[in-house]
mmCIF file of C-alpha atoms and ligand atoms in Angstrom:
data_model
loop_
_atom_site.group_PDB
_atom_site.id
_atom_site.type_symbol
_atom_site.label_atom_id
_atom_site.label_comp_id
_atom_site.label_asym_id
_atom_site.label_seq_id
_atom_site.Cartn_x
_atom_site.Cartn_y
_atom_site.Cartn_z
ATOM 1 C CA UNK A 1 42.139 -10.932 74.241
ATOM 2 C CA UNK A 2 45.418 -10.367 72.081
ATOM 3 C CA UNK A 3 44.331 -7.086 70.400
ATOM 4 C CA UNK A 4 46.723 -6.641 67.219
ATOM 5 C CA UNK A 5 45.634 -2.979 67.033
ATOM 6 C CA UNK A 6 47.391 -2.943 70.704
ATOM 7 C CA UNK A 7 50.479 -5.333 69.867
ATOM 8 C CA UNK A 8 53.691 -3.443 70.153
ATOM 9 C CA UNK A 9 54.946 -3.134 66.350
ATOM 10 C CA UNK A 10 55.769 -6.745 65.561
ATOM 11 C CA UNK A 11 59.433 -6.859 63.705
ATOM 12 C CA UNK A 12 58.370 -10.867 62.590
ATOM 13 C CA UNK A 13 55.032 -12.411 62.200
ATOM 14 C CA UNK A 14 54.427 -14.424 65.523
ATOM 15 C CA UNK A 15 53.916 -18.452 64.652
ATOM 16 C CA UNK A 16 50.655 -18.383 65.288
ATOM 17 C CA UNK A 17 49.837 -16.116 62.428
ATOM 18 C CA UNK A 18 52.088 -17.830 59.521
ATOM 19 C CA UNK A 19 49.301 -19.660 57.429
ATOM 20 C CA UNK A 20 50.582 -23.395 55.859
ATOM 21 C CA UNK A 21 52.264 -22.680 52.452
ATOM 22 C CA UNK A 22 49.703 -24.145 50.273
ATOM 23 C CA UNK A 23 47.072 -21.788 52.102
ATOM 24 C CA UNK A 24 49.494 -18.777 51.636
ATOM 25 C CA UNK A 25 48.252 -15.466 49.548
ATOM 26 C CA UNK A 26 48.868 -14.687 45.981
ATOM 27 C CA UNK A 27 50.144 -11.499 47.520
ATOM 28 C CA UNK A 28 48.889 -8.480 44.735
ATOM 29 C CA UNK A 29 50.501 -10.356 42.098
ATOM 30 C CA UNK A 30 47.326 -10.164 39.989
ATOM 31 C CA UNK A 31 47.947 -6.453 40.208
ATOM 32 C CA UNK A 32 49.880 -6.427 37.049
ATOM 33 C CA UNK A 33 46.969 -7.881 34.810
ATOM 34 C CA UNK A 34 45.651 -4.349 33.568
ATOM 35 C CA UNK A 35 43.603 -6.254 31.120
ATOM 36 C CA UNK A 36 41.182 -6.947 33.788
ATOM 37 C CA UNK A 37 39.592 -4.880 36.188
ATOM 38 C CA UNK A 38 36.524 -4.083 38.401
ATOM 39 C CA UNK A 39 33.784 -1.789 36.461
ATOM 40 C CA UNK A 40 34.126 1.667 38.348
ATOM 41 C CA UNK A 41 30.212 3.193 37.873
ATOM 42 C CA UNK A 42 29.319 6.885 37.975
ATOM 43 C CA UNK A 43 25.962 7.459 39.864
ATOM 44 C CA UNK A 44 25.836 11.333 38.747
ATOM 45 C CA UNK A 45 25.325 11.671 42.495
ATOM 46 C CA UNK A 46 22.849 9.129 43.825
ATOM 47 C CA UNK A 47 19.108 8.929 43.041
ATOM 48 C CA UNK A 48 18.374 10.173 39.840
ATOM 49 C CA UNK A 49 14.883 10.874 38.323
ATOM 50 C CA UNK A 50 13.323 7.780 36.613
ATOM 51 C CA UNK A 51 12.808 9.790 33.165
ATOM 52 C CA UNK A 52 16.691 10.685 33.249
ATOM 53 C CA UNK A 53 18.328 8.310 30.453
ATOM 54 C CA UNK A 54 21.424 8.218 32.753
ATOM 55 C CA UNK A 55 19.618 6.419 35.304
ATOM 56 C CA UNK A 56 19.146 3.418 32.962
ATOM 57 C CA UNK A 57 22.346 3.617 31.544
ATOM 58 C CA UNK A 58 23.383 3.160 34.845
ATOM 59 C CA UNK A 59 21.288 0.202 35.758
ATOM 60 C CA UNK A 60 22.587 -1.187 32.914
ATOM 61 C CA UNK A 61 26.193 -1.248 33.760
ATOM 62 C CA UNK A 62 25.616 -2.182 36.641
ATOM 63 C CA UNK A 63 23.814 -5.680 35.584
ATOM 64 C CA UNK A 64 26.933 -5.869 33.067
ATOM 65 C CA UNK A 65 29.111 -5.382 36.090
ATOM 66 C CA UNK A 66 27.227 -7.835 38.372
ATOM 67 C CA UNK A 67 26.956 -10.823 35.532
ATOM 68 C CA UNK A 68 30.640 -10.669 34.788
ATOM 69 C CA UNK A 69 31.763 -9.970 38.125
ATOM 70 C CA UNK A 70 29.657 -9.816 40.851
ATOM 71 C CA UNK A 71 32.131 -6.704 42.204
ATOM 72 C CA UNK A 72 31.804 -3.119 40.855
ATOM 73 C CA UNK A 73 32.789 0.186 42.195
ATOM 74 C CA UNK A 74 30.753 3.272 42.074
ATOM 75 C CA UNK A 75 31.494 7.388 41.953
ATOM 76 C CA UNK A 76 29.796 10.750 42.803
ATOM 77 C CA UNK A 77 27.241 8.394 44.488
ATOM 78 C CA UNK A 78 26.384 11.281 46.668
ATOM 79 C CA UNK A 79 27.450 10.385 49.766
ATOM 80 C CA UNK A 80 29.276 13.690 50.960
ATOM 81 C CA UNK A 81 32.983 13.143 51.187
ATOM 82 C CA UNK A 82 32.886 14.448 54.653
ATOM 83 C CA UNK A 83 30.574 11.997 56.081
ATOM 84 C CA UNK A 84 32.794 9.359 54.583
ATOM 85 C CA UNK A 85 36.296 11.224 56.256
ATOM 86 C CA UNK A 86 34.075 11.949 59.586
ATOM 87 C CA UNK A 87 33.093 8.539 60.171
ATOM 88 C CA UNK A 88 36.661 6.722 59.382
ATOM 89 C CA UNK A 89 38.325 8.947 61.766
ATOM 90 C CA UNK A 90 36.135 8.275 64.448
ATOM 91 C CA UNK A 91 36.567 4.523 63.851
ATOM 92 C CA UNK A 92 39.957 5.020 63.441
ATOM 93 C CA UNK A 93 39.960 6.205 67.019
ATOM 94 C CA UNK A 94 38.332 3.650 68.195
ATOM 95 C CA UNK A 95 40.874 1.140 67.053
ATOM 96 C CA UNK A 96 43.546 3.916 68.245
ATOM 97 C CA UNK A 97 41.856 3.734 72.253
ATOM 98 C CA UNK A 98 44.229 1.960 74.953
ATOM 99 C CA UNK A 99 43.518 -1.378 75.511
ATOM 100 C CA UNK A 100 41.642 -1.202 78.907
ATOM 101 C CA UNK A 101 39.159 1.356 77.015
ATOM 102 C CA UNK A 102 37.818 -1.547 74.457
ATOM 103 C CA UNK A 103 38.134 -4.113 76.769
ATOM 104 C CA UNK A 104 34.421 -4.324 77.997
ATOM 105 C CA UNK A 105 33.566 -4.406 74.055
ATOM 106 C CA UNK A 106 35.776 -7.643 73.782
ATOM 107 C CA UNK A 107 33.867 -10.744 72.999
ATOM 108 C CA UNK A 108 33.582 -13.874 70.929
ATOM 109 C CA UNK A 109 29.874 -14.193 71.699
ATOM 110 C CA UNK A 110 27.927 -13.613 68.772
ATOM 111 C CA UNK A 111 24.714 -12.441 70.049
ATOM 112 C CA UNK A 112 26.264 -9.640 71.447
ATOM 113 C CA UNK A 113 24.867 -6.670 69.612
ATOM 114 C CA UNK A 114 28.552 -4.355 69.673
ATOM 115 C CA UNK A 115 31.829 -6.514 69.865
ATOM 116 C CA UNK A 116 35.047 -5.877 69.224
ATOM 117 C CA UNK A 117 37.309 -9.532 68.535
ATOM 118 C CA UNK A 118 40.735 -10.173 66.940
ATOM 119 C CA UNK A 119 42.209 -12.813 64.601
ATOM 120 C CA UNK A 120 39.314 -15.733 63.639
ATOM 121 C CA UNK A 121 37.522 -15.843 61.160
ATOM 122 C CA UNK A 122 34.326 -18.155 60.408
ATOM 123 C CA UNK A 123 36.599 -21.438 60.037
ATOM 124 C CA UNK A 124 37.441 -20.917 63.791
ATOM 125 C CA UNK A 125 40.662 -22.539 62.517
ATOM 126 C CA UNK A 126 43.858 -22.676 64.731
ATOM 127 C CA UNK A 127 45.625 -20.245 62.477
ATOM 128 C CA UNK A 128 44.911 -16.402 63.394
ATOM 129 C CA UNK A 129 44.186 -13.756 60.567
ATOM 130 C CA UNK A 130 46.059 -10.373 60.570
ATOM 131 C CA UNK A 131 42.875 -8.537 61.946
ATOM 132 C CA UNK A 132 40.753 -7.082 64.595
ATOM 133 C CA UNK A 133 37.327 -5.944 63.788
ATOM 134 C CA UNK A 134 34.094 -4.698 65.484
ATOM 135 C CA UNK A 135 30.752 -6.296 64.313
ATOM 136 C CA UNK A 136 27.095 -4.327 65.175
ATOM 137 C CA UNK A 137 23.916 -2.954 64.100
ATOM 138 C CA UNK A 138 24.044 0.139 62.254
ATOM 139 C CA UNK A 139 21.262 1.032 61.060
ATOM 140 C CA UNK A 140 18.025 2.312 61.929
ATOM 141 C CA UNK A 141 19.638 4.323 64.645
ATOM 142 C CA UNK A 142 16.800 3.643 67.074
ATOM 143 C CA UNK A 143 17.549 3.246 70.818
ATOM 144 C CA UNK A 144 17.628 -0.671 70.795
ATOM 145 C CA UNK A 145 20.415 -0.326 68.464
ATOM 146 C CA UNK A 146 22.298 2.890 69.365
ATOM 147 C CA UNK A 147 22.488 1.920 73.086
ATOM 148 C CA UNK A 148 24.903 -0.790 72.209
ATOM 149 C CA UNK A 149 27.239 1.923 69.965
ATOM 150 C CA UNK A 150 30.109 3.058 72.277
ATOM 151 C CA UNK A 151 30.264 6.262 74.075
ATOM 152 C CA UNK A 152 34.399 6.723 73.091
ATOM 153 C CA UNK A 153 35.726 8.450 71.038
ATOM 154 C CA UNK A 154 32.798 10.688 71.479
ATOM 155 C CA UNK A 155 32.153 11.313 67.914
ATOM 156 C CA UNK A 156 31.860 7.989 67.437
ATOM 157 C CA UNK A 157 28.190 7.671 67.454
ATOM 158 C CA UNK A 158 27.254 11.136 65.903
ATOM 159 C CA UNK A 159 29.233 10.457 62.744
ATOM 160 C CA UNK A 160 27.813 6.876 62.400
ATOM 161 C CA UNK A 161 24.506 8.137 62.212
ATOM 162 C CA UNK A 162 25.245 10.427 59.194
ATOM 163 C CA UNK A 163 27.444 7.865 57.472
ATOM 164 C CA UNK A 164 24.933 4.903 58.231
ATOM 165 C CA UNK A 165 21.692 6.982 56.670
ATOM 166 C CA UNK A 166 23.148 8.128 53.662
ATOM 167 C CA UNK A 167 24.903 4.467 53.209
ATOM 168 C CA UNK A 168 21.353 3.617 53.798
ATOM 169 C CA UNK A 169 20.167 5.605 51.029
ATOM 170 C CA UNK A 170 22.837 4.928 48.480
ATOM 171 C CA UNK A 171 22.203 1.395 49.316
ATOM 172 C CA UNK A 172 18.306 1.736 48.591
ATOM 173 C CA UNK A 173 19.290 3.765 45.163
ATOM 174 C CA UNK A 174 21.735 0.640 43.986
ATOM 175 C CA UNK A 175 18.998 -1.675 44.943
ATOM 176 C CA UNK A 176 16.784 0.647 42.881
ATOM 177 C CA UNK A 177 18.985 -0.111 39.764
ATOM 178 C CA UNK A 178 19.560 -3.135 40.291
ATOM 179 C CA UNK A 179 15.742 -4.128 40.289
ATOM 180 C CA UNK A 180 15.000 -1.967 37.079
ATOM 181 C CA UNK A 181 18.286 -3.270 35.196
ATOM 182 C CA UNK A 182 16.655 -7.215 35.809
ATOM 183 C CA UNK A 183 13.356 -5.695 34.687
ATOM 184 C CA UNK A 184 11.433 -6.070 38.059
ATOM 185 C CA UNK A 185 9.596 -3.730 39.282
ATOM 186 C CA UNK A 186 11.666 -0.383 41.155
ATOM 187 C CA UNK A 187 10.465 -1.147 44.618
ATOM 188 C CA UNK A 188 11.081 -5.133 44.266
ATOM 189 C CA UNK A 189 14.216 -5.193 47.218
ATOM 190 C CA UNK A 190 12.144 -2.044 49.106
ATOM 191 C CA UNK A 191 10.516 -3.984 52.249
ATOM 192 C CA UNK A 192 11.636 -6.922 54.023
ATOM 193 C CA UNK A 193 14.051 -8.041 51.262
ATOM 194 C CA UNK A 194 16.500 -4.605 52.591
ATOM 195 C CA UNK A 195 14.491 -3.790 55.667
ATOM 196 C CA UNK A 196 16.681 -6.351 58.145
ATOM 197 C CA UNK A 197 18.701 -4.203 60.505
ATOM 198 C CA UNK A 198 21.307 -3.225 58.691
ATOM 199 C CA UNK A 199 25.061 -4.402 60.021
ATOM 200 C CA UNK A 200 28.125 -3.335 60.282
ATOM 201 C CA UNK A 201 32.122 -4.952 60.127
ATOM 202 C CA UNK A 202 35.148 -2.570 60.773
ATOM 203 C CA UNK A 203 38.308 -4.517 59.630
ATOM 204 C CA UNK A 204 41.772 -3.117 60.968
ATOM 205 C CA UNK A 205 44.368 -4.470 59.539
ATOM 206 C CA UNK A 206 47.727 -3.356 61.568
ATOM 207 C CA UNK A 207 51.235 -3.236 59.058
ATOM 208 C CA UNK A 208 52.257 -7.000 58.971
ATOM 209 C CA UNK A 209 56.084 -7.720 58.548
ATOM 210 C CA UNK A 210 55.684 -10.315 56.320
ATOM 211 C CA UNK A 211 52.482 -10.149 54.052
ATOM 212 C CA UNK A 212 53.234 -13.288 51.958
ATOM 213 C CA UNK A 213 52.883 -15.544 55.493
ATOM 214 C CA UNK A 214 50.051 -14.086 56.611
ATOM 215 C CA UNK A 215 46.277 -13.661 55.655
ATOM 216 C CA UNK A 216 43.825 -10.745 56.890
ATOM 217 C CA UNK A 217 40.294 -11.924 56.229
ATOM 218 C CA UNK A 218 39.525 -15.630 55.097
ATOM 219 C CA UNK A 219 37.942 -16.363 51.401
ATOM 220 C CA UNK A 220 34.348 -16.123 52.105
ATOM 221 C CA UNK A 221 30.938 -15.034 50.058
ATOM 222 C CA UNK A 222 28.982 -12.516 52.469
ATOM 223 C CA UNK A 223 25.518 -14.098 53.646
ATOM 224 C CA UNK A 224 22.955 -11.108 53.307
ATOM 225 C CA UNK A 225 21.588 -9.291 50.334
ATOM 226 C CA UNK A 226 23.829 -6.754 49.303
ATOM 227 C CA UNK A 227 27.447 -4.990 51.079
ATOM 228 C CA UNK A 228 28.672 -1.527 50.416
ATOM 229 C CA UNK A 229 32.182 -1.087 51.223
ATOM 230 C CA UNK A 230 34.899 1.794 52.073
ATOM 231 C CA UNK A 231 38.418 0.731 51.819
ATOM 232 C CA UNK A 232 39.821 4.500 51.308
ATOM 233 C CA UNK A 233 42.925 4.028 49.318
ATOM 234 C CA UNK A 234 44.711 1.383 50.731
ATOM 235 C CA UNK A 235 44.872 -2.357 49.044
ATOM 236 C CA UNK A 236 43.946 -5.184 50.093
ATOM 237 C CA UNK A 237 40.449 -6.798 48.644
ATOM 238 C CA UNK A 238 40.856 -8.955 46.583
ATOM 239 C CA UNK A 239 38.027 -10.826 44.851
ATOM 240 C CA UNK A 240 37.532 -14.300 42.664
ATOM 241 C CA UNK A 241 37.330 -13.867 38.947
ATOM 242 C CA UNK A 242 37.461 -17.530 37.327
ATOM 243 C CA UNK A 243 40.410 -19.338 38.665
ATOM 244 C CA UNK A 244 41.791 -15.795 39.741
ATOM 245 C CA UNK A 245 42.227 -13.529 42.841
ATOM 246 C CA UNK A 246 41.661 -10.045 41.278
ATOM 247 C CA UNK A 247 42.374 -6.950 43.629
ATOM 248 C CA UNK A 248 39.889 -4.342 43.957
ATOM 249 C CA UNK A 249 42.117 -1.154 43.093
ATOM 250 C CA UNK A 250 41.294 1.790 45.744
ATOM 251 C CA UNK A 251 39.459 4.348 44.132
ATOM 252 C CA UNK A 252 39.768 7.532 47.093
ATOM 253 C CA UNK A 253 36.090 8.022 47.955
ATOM 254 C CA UNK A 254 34.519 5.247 45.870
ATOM 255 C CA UNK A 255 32.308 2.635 47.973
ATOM 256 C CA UNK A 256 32.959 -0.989 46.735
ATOM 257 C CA UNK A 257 29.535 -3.268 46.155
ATOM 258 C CA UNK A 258 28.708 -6.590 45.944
ATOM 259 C CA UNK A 259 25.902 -9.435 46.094
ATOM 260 C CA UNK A 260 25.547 -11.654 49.177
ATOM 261 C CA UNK A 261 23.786 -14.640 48.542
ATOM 262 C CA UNK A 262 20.268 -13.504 49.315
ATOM 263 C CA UNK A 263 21.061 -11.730 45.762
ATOM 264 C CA UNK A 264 22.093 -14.984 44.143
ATOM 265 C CA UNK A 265 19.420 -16.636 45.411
ATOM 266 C CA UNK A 266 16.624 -14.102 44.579
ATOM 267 C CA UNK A 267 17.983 -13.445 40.884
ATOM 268 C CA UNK A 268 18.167 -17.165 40.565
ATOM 269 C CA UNK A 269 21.954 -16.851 40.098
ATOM 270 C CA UNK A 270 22.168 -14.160 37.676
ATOM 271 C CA UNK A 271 23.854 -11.909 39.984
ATOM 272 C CA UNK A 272 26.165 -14.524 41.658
ATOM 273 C CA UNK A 273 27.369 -13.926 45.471
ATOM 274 C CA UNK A 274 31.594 -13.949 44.831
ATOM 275 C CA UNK A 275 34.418 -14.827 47.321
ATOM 276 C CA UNK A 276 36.458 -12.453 48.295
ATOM 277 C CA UNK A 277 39.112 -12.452 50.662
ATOM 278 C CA UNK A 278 41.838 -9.652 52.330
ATOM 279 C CA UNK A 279 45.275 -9.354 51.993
ATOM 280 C CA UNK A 280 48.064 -7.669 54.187
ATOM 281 C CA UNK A 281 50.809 -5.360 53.500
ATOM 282 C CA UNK A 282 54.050 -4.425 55.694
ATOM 283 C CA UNK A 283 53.569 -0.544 54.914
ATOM 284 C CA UNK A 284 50.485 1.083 56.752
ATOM 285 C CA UNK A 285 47.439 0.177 58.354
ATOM 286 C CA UNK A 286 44.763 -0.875 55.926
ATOM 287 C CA UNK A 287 40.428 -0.302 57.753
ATOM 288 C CA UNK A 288 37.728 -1.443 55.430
ATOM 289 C CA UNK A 289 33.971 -0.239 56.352
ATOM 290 C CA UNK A 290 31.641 -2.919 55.283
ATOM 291 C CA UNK A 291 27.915 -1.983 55.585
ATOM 292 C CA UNK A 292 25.418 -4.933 54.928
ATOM 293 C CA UNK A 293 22.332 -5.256 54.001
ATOM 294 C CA UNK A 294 20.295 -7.179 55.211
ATOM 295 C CA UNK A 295 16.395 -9.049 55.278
ATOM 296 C CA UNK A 296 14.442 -9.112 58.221
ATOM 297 C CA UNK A 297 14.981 -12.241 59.634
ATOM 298 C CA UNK A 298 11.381 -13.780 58.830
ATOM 299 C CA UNK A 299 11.740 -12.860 55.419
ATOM 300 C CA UNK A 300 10.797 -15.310 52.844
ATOM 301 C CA UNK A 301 13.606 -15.924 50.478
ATOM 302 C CA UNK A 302 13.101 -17.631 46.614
ATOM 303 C CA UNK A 303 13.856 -16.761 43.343
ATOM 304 C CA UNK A 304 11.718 -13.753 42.330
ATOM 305 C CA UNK A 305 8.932 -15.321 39.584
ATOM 306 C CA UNK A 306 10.262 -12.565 37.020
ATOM 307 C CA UNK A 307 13.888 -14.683 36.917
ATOM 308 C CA UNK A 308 12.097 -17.998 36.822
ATOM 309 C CA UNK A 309 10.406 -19.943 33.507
ATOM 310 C CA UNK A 310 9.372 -23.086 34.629
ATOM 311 C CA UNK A 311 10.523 -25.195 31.578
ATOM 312 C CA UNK A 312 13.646 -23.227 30.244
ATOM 313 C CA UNK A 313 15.509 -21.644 33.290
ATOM 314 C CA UNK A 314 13.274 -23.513 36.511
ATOM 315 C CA UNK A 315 14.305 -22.302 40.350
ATOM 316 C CA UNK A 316 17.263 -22.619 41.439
ATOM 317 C CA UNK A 317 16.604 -22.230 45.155
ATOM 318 C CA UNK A 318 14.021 -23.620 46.969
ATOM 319 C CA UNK A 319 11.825 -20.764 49.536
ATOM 320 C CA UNK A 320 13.184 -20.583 52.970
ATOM 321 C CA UNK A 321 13.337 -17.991 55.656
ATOM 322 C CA UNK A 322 16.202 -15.765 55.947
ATOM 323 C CA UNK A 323 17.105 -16.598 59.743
ATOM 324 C CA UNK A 324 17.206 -20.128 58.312
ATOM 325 C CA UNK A 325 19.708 -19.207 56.001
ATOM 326 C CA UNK A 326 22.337 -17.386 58.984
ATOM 327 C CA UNK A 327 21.842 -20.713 60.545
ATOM 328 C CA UNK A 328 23.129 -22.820 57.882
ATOM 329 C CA UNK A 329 25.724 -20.230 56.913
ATOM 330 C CA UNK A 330 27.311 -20.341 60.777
ATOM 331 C CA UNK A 331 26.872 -24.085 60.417
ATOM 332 C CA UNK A 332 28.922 -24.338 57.431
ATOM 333 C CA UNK A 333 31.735 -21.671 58.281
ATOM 334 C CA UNK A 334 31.210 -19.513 55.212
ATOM 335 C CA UNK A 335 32.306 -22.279 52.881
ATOM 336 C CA UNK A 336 30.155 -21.169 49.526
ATOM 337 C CA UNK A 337 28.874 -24.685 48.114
ATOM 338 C CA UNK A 338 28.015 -26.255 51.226
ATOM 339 C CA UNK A 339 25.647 -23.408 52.744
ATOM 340 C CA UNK A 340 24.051 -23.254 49.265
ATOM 341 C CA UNK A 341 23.728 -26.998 48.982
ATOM 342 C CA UNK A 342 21.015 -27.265 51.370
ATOM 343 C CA UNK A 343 19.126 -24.462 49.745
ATOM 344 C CA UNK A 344 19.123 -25.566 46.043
ATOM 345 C CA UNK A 345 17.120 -27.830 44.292
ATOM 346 C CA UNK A 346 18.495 -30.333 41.790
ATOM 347 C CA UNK A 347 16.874 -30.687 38.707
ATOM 348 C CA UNK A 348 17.608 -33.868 36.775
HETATM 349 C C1 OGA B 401 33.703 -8.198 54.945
HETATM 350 C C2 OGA B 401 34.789 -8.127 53.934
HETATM 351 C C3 OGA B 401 36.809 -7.090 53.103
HETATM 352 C C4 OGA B 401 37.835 -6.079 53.462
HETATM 353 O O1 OGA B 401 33.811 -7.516 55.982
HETATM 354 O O2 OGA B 401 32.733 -8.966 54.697
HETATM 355 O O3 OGA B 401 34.737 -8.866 52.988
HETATM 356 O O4 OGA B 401 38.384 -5.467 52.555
HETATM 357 N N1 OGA B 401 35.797 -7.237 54.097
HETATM 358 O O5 OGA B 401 38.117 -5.914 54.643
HETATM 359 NI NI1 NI B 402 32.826 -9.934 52.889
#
C-alpha cells in the first residue's frame, strides 16, 4: 500500500491524485465571507446541573445552531486540554512510524476492527484523495475492542482511553442538550440510540503541492447519530451551507459537532445530517480526530413520536434497524439522497 504519510515529500501532485476540473475544490475561497460562520457554543465546562439557566440557554443554541446549520463548535466543554494534546501526539506518532511498523495494520477489508488505508474514499473512484487514515472501535475500552488498538507508539493506547471516555461523556452531555432543546425527554438518545460501539477515523492529511488539484476527503454526510471532531488549528473542513462550501474556522481546543443521519432521521429532519468534505493545503500537515457515535446495530430507528403529528408534519422516515441502514449507506457510496431514498416515505 502507497502510504502518503511515508511518500518522500512530493514537489508535484502525482497524476493519479489531480481530480477532473469540474470536480476540483473551491479551495478556502469562502473564507473571506465573514458574514457567515459556524455558531462557536460555550458549555461552561460540560455537564451542568439541570436547574442551572445556562444549561438551557445552551440547549437552545445549540438547536439554533443545528436548524440553520447542522455544524456548530463548542468551548470549555470540559474535556482537559491535556487529554486532547496527549492523544494527538500519540496519533501523530503513529502516522510518524516507518512504513514496515504499520504495515500489518494495512487493509482495505472493512470488517477488520483496526486498519490503517490510504487514498479512497466511499466512491472507490479511480481518483485517490490526499489522505491516509485509520478506522476502529474506540470506545468502551473492553478487551474485544482494545486488543485490536496497536501496541506502537506505546502511549498509544493509554491516551486513547482517557481521550475516548471523556469524548464519551461530552458526547452523552451534547446529546443531553440536544434532547431537552427538542423538548424530549433528557435521557431520549441514552440507550441503544448512543450505546453502539463508538468509532473512530484519524485523517492525515500530508502538505500537498498543489491544493487546488487535489481533494482530501470526498463530500459525504456521516451515517451514525452524532460525530465530535478535533481538527486542532489547522484548516481544512469545510461544510455545505445552501449552495455553499463554508470552512469550519479552527478554534485551538474546540471539538467540532455534527448530526449523522440517524439524527435526521430521528428528529424527522429538524436537525438535518450536512455534507461536508476536506480540503488540502501545501503548508503543514493537517490530522482531524473524528469520534462517532453510534446505535447498536439492532437498534430500531424512526422518527421519535414527540417530532411527529400525524396530519400537520407526518414521518418522514419509515422504522428500520440501524445495521440496515450501514448496509444501504455502503451500497450507495455515501451519496446523501440515494441512501435516504430507501428510508423515506412519500407522502402525496
Ligand atoms: C470524517 C470527516 C473531516 C475532516 O472523518 O467523517 O468528515 O476534517 N472528517 O477530516
Ligand atoms: Ni464526516
Amino acid at each position: 500500500m502507497e502510504l502518503l504519510s511515508n511518500a518522500p515529500v512530493h514537489h508535484s501532485v502525482p497524476e493519479r491524485y489531480v481530480f477532473p476540473p469540474d470536480k476540483r475544490p473551491t479551495l478556502l475561497s469562502d473564507d473571506h465571507s465573514p458574514d457567515v460562520a459556524f455558531p462557536v457554543i460555550d458549555l461552561h465546562g460540560g455537564a451542568l446541573p439541570v436547574s442551572d439557566h445556562r444549561r438551557r440557554h445552551a440547549a437552545e443554541e445549540i438547536i439554533r445552531a443545528g436548524k440553520e446549520f447542522g455544524f456548530f463548535q463548542v468551548v470549555n466543554h470540559g474535556v482537559g486540554e491535556c487529554v486532547v494534546r496527549g492523544f494527538r501526539e500519540a496519533a501523530a506518532g503513529f502516522f510518524a512510524m516507518p512504513a514496515e511498523e504499520k504495515l500489518p495494520y494495512c487493509s482495505y477489508d472493512m470488517s477488520k476492527r483496526f486498519r490503517l488505508a490510504t487514498s479512497t474514499s466511499y466512491d472507490r473512484g479511480e481518483t485517490r484523495y490526499w489522505r491516509d487514515y485509520i478506522k476502529f472501535r474506540c470506545y468502551p475500552a473492553s478487551d474485544e475492542n482494545a486488543r485490536h488498538w496497536p501496541s506502537k507508539p506505546s502511549n498509544f493506547t493509554p491516551r486513547l482511553v482517557e481521550y475516548s471516555a471523556a469524548v464519551h461523556e461530552l458526547a452523552q452531555t451534547i446529546l443531553c442538550l440536544i434532547a431537552e432543546g427538542l423538548g424530549l425527554d433528557g435521557g431520549f438518545f441514552t440507550g441503544d440510540l448512543s450505546g453502539g460501539d463508538t468509532h473512530m477515523s484519524i485523517n492525515y492529511y500530508p502538505p500537498c503541492p498543489d491544493p487546488t488539484l487535489t481533494m482530501g476527503l470526498l463530500a459525504h454526510c456521516d451515517r451514525h447519530l452524532l460525530t465530535v471532531l478535533s481538527q486542532a488549528d489547522v484548516a481544512g473542513l469545510q461544510a455545505r451551507h445552501g449552495e455553499r462550501w463554508l470552512l469550519v474556522h479552527p478554534i485551538p481546543g474546540a471539538f467540532v459537532v455534527n448530526f449523522g443521519h440517524q439524527m435526521e432521521i430521528v428528529t424527522n429532519g429538524v436537525l438535518a445530517s450536512v455534507e461536508h468534505r476536506a480540503v488540502t493545503n501545501s503548508a503543514v500537515a493537517r490530522m482531524s480526530v473524528a469520534t462517532h457515535v453510534h446505535p447498536t446495530d439492532g437498534c430500531r430507528i424512526r422518527p421519535a413520536s414527540e417530532m411527529v403529528d400525524e396530519a400537520m408534519n407526518p414521518a418522514k422516515y419509515r422504522e428500520f434497524a440501524f445495521s440496515e441502514f450501514m448496509e444501504a449507506y455502503d451500497a450507495a457510496d455515501a451519496s446523501r439522497e440515494e441512501v435516504l431514498e430507501s428510508f423515506r416515505i412519500n407522502h402525496e
